Coordinates of C-alpha atoms in Angstrom, one line a residue:
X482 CA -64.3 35.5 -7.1
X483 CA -61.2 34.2 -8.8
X484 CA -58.0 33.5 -6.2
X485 CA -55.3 32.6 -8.3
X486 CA -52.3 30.1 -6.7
X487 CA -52.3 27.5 -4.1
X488 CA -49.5 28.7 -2.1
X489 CA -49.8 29.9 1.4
X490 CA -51.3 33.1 0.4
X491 CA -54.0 32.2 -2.2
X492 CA -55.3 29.1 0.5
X493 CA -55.2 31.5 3.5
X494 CA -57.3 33.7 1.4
X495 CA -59.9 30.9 0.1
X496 CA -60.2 29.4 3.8
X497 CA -60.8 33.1 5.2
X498 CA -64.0 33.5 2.8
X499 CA -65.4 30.1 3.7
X500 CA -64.8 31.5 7.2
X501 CA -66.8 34.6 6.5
X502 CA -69.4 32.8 4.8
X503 CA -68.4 33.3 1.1
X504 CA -68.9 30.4 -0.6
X505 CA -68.9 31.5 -4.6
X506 CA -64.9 31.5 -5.1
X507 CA -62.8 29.3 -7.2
X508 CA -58.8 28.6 -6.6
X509 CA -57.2 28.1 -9.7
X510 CA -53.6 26.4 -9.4
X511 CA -50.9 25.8 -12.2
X512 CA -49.0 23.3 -10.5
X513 CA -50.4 19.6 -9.6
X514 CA -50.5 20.0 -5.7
X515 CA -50.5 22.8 -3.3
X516 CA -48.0 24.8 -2.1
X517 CA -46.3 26.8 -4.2
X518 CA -42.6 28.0 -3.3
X519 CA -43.5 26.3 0.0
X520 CA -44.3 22.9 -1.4
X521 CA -42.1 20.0 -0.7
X522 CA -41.4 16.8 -2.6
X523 CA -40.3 12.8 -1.8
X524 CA -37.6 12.2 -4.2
X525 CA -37.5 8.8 -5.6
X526 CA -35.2 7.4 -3.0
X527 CA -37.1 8.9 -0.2
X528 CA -35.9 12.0 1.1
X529 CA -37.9 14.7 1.2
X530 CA -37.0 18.3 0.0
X531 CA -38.6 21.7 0.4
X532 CA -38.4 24.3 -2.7
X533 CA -35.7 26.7 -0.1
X534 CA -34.4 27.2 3.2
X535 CA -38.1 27.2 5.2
X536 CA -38.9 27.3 8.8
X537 CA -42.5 27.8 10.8
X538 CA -42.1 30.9 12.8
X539 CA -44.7 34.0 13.0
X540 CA -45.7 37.6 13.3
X541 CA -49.3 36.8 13.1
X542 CA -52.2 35.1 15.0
X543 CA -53.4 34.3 11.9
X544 CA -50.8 31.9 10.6
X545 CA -50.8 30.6 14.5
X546 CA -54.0 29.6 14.0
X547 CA -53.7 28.3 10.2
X548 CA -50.3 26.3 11.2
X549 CA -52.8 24.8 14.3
X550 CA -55.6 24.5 12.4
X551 CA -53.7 21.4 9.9
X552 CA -50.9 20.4 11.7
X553 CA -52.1 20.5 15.7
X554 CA -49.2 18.9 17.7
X555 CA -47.7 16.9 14.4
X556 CA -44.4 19.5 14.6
X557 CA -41.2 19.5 15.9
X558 CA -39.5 22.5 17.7
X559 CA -36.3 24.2 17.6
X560 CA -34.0 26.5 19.0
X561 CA -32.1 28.3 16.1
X562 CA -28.6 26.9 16.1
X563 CA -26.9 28.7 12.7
X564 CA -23.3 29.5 11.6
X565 CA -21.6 31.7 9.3
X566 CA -18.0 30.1 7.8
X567 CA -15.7 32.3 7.7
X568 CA -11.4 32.3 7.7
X569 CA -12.0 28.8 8.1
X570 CA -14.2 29.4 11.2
X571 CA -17.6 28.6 12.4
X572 CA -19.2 32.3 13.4
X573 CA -22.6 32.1 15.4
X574 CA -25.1 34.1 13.6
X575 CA -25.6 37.0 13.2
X576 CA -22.0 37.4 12.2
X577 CA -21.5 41.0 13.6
X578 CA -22.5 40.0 16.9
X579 CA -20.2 37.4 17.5
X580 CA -16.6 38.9 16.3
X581 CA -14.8 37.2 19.4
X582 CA -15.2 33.8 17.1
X583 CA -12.7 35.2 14.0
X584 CA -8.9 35.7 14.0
X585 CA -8.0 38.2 16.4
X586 CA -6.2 40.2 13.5
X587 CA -10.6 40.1 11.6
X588 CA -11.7 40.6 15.1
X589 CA -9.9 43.5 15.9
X590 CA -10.6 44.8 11.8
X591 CA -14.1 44.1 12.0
X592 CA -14.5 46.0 15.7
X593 CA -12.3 49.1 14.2
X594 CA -14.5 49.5 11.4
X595 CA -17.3 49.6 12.9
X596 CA -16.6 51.7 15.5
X597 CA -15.7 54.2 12.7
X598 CA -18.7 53.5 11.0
X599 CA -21.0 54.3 13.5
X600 CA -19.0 57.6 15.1
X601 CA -17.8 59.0 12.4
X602 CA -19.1 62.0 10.9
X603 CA -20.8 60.1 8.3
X604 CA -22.9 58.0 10.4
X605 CA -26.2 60.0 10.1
X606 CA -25.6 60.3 6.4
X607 CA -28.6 58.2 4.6
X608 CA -27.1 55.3 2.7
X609 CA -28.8 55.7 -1.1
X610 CA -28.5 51.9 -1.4
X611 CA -27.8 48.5 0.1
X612 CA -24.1 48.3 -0.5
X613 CA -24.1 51.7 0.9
X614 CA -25.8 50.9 4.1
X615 CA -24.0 47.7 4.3
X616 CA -20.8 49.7 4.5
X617 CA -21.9 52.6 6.5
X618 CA -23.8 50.2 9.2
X619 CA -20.9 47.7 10.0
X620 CA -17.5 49.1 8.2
X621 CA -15.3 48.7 6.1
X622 CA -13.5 44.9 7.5
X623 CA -17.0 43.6 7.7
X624 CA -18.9 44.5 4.9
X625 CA -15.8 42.8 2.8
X626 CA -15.5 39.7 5.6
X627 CA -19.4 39.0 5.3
X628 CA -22.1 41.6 4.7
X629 CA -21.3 42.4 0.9
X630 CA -19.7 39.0 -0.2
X631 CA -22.8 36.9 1.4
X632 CA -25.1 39.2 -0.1
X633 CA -24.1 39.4 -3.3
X634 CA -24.7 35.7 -3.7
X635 CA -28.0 35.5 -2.3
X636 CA -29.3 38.1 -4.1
X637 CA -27.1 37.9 -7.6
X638 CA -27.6 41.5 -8.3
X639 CA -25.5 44.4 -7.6
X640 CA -26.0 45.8 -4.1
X641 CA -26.1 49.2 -5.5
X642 CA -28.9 48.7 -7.7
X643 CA -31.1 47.5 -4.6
X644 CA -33.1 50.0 -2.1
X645 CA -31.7 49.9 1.6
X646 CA -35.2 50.7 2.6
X647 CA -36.5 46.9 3.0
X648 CA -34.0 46.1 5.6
X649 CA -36.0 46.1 8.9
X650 CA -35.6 42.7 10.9
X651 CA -34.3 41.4 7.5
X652 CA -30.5 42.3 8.8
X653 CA -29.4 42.2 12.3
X654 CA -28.0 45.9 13.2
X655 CA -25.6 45.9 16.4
X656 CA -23.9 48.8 18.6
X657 CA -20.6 49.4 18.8
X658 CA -20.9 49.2 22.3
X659 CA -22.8 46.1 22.8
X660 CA -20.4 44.3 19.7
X661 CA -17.0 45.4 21.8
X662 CA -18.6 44.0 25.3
X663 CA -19.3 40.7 22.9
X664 CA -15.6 40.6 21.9
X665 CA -13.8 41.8 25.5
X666 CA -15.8 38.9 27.2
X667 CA -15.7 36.4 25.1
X668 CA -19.6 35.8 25.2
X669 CA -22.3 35.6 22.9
X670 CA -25.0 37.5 22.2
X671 CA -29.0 36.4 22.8
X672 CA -30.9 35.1 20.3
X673 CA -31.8 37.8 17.5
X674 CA -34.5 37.8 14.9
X675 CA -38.4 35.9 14.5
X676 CA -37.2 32.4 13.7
X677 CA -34.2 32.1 17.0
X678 CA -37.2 29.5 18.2
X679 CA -39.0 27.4 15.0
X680 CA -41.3 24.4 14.5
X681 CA -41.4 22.1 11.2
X682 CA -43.8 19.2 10.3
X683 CA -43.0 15.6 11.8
X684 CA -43.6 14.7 7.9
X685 CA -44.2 15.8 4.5
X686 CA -41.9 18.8 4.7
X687 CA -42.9 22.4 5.1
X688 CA -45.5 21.4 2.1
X689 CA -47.8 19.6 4.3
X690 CA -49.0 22.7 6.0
X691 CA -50.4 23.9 2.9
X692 CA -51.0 20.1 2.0
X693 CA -53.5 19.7 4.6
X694 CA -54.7 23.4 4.3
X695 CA -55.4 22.7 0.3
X696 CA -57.4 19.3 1.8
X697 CA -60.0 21.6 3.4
X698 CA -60.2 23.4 -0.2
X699 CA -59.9 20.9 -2.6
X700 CA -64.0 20.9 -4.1
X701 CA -62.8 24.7 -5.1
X702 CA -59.4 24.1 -6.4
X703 CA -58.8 23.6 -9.9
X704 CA -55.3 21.8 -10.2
X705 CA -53.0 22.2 -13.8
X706 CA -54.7 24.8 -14.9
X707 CA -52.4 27.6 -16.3
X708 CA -53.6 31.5 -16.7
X709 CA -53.1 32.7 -20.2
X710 CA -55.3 35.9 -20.6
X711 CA -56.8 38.2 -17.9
X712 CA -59.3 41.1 -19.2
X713 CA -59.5 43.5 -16.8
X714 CA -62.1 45.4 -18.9
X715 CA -64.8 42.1 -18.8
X716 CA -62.9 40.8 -15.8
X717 CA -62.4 36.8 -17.3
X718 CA -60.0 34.9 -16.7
X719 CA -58.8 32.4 -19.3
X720 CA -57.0 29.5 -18.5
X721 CA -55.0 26.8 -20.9
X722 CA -57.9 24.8 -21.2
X723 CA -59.7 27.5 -23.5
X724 CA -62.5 28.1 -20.6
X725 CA -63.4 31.6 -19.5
X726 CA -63.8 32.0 -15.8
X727 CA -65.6 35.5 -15.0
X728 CA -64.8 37.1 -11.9
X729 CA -65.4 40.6 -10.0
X730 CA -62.7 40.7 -7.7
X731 CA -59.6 38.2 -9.1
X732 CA -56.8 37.5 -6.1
X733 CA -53.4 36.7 -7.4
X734 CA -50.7 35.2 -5.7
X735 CA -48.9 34.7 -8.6
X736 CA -45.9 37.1 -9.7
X737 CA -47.0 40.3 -10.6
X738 CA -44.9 40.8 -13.5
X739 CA -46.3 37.5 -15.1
X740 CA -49.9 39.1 -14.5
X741 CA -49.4 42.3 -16.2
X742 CA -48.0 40.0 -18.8
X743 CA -50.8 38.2 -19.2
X744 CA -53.2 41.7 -19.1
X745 CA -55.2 41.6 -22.3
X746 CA -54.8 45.5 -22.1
X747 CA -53.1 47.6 -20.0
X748 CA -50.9 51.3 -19.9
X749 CA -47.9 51.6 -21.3
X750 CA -46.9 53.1 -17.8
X751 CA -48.0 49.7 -16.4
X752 CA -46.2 47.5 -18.8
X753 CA -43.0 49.6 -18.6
X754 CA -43.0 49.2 -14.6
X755 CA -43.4 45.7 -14.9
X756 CA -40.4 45.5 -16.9
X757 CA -38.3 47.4 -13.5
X758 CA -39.0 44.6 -11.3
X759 CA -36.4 42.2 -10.7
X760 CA -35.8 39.0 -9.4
X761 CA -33.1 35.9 -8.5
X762 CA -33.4 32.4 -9.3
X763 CA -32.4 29.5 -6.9
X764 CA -31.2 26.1 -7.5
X765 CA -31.9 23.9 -4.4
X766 CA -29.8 20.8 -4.6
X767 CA -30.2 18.3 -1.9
X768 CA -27.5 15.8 -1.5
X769 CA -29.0 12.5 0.7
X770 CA -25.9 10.5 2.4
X771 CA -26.0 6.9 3.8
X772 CA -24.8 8.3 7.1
X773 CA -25.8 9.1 10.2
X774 CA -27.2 12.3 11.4
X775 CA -24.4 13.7 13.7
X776 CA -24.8 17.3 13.5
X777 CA -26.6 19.3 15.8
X778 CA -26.8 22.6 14.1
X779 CA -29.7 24.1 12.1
X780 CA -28.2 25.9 9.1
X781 CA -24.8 27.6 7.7
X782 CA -24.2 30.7 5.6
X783 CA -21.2 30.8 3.2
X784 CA -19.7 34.3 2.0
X785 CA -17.0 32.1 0.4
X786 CA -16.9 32.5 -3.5
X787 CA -15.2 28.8 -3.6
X788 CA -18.4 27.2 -1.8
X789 CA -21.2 27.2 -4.9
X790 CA -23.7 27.6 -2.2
X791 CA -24.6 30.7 0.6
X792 CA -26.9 29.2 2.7
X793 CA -27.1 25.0 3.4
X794 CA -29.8 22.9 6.1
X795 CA -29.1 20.0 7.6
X796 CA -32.7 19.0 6.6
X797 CA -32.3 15.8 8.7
X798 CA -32.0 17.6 12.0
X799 CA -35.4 19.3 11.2
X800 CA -37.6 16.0 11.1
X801 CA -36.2 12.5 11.0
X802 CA -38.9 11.4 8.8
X803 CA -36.8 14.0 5.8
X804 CA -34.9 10.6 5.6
X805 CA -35.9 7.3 4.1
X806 CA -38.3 5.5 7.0
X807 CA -37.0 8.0 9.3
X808 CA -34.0 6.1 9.8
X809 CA -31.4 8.8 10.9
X810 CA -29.0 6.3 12.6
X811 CA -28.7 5.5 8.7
X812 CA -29.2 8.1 6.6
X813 CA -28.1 12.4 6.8
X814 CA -29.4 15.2 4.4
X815 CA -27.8 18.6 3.5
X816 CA -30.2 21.0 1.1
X817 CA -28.6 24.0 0.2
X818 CA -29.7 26.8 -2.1
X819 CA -27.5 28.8 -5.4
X820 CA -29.0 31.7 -6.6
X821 CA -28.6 33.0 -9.7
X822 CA -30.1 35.7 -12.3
X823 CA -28.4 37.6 -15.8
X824 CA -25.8 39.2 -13.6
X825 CA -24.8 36.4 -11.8
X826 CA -25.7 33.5 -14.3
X827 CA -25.2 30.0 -12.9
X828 CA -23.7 26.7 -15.1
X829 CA -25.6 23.9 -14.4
X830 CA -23.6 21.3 -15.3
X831 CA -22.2 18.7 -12.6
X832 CA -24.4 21.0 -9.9
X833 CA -24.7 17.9 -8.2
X834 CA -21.0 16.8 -7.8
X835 CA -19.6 20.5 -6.8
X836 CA -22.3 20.8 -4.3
X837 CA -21.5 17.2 -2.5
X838 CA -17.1 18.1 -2.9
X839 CA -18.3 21.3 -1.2
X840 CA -20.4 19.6 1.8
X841 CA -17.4 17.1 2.3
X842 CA -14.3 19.7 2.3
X843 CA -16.7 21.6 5.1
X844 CA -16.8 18.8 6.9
X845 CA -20.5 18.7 6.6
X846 CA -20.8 15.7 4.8
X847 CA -18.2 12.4 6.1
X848 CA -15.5 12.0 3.5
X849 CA -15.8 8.1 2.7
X850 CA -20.7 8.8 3.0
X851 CA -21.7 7.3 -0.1
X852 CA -24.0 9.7 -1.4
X853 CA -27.9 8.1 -1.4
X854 CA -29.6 10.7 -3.7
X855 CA -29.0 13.8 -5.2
X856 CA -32.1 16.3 -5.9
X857 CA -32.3 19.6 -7.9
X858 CA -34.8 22.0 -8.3
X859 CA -34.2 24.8 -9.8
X860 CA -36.8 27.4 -9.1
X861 CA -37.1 30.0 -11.3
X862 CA -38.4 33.1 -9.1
X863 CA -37.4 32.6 -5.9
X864 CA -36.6 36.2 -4.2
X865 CA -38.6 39.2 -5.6
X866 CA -35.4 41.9 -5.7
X867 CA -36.2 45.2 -3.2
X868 CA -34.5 47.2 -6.4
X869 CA -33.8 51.1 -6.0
X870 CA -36.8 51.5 -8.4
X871 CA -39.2 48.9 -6.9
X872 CA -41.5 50.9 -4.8
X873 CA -42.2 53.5 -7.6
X874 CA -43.2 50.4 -10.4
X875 CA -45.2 49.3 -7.5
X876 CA -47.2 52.4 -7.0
X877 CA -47.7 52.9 -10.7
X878 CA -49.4 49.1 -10.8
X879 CA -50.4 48.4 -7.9
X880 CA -53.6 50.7 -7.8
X881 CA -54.4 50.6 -11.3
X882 CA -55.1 46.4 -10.9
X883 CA -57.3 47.2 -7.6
X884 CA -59.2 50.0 -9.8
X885 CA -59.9 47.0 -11.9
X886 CA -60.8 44.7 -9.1
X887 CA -57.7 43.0 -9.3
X888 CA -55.6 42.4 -5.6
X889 CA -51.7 41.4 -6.1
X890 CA -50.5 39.8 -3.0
X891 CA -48.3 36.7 -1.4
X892 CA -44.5 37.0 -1.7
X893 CA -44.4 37.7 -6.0
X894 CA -47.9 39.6 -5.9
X895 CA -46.8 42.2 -3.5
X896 CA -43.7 41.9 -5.0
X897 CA -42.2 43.2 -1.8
X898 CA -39.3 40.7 0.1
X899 CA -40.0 42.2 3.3
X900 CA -43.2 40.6 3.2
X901 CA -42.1 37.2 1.6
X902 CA -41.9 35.0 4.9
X903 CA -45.0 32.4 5.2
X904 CA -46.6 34.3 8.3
X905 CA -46.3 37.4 5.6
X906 CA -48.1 35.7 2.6
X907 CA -50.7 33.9 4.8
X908 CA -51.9 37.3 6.4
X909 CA -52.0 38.7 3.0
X910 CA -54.4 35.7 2.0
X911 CA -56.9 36.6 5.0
X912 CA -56.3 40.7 4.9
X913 CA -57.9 40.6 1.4
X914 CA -60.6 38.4 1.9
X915 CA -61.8 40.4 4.8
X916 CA -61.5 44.1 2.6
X917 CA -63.5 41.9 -0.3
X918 CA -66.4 40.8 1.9
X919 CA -66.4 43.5 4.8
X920 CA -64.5 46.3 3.4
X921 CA -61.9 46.2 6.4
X922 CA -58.4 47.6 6.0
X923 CA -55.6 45.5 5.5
X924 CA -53.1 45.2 8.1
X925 CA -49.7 44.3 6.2
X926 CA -49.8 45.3 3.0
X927 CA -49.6 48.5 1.8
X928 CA -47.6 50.9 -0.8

């Protein structure tokens, strides 16, 4: 057996099979350490980055026990303190549950609307896309104050050319009723969503999970190696090193349209859906300041078109060892995340400098900090798109690789964002390994 990727999905599946006793498997990574889109990296002044906006929080016993497993008590916990900006206010998240924050004049907007969304004659109506539901969920005043501005920069596609059918726990929905009780009292609403409570490594990042999970593996894992050809007819694998690896079941955690890329034959119906899936980029840029951790708060979201950035971390706050010698009576780090694609294409140039003017006019970053380091990553996929024409790619490729012993899972193999949390991807890893050796169902994924 052939797992391909060292990211939380392909090491969850190579730990499961030495769990069940399968010992003739072989993890072939492209990349130099483990990790994948959850690694982490020391920049050369000693702050440490993560590849996105990651926190430890679970559906599944299964990553519990993976997360235990490596890390035991080494993790720090937190209670989810995050903002949206907004008219030149701080909003507790989830936006549409605190309206009592804004203006009175986008408060009293915001409650109208969706009032009228939600008792109007069109509130049964399916929404045919996400803009759509966006609108017919919340209303008009906050779809335009949030919902469709934020979105549109984290996802850098048109909301109408993406499925509302992925939403789930992914957006938090909220009652007329229970929004207007919000805004008459004055009072916030409890915790919402999986990660209001979240632990993240001491050290290392959210990469030493994986780190010390990939330490367990490492006789099996070939590092550097890049896939160039699969056959699904002889099932090999070749990699960039010219050597033929042959398999009968090959896991990959990779991105699916980069598989049927590298198919050395394949339908035309295949190829063609490949071509429908979609994705964004993202541009992490961390800014390091030598200053002292003051803020308290986890994370902010910015619908703002001015700000270059939706989402930012005060990385510092999550472990004090993100800093150089953990020193953060010295030293304060922001990472924030830019996404970008063909319709929303990003320049690159001077990322660094817009990102650290933005930090200080939010008064995130002190106006005099000298700035300590700046890091950018810009990582190529980031978010596979839920696109109005995902699901049916997905069922024309999907069981045409399994007829050929070939199992597409972890955030890009599934190729389905609902699924794309760590939790997801590591249950994916296990699921498979336990239908290859005992032919049991898998719990999560599905078409």
């Amino acid at each position: 057996m052939i797992i391909v990727g060292a990211g939380p999905c392909g090491l969850a599946c190579g730990r499961e099979l030495e769990a069940l006793g399968h010992h003739e498997f072989e993890l072939v990574e492209s990349g130099m350490v483990a990790g994948g889109l959850a690694a982490s990296v020391v920049d050369p002044a000693g702050f440490t980055w993560d590849r996105g906006g990651h926190v430890v929080f679970s559906h599944f016993g299964e990553f519990d026990r993976l997360v235990e497993d490596v890390m035991g008590g080494d993790l720090v916990a937190h209670d989810r303190s995050s903002f949206v900006r907004v008219a030149g206010r701080w909003v507790p998240y989830p936006f549409q549950n605190h309206l009592h924050h804004l203006p009175e004049d986008l408060a009293e907007a915001a409650m109208v609307g969706l009032v009228e969304a939600q008792t109007g004659p069109q509130a049964d109506s399916p929404a045919s896309d996400f803009g759509s539901w966006i609108r017919a969920t919340f209303g008009t005043s906050i779809c335009e104050q949030f919902m469709a501005p934020y979105n549109e920069k984290v996802w850098a596609h048109p909301l109408s050319d993406m499925s509302a059918r992925w939403v789930a726990e992914r957006v938090s929905t909220v009652d007329w009723r229970a929004a207007l009780r919000c805004l008459l009292r004055r009072s916030d609403a409890p915790g919402w969503g999986p990660n209001d409570r979240f632990v993240f490594p001491r050290h290392g990042g959210t990469g030493e999970v994986y780190r010390r999970a990939a330490d367990r593996l490492v006789a099996r894992i070939s590092f550097g190696r890049e896939v160039q050809a699969v056959d699904p007819h002889r099932r090999v694998v070749t990699t960039d090193d010219g050597i033929e690896r042959s398999y009968e079941s090959l896991v990959w955690t990779g991105a699916l349209d980069q598989l049927v890329d590298a198919l050395t034959v394949a339908p035309a119906a295949v190829r063609s859906a490949a071509d429908e899936l979609a994705y964004s980029s993202v541009s992490v840029v961390g800014i390091g300041y030598e200053s002292p951790l003051t803020d308290d708060r986890s994370w902010f979201y910015f619908p703002e078109e001015q700000i270059p950035f939706y989402r930012a971390t005060n990385f510092a706050k999550y472990a004090s060892d993100n800093v150089p010698g953990g020193r953060v009576d010295r030293y304060s780090s922001w990472m924030t995340e830019i996404a970008s694609s063909p319709h929303r294409p990003l320049n690159r140039d001077g990322l660094g400098e817009r990102v650290d003017r933005a930090l200080r006019s939010l008064g995130l970053a002190e106006p005099e900090a000298p700035v300590a380091s700046v890091h950018v990553d810009h990582v190529e996929r980031a978010y596979p798109v839920p696109t109005i024409g995902r699901d049916a790619a997905l069922a024309e490729i999907q069981p045409w690789l399994m007829d050929h012993g070939i199992y597409a899972r972890g955030r890009f193999g599934a190729w389905r964002y609902e699924l794309g949390n760590m939790d997801h991807a590591v249950k994916m890893g296990v699921d498979v390994a336990r239908r290859l050796v005992h032919g049991q169902a898998e719990e999560v994924w599905g078409l």
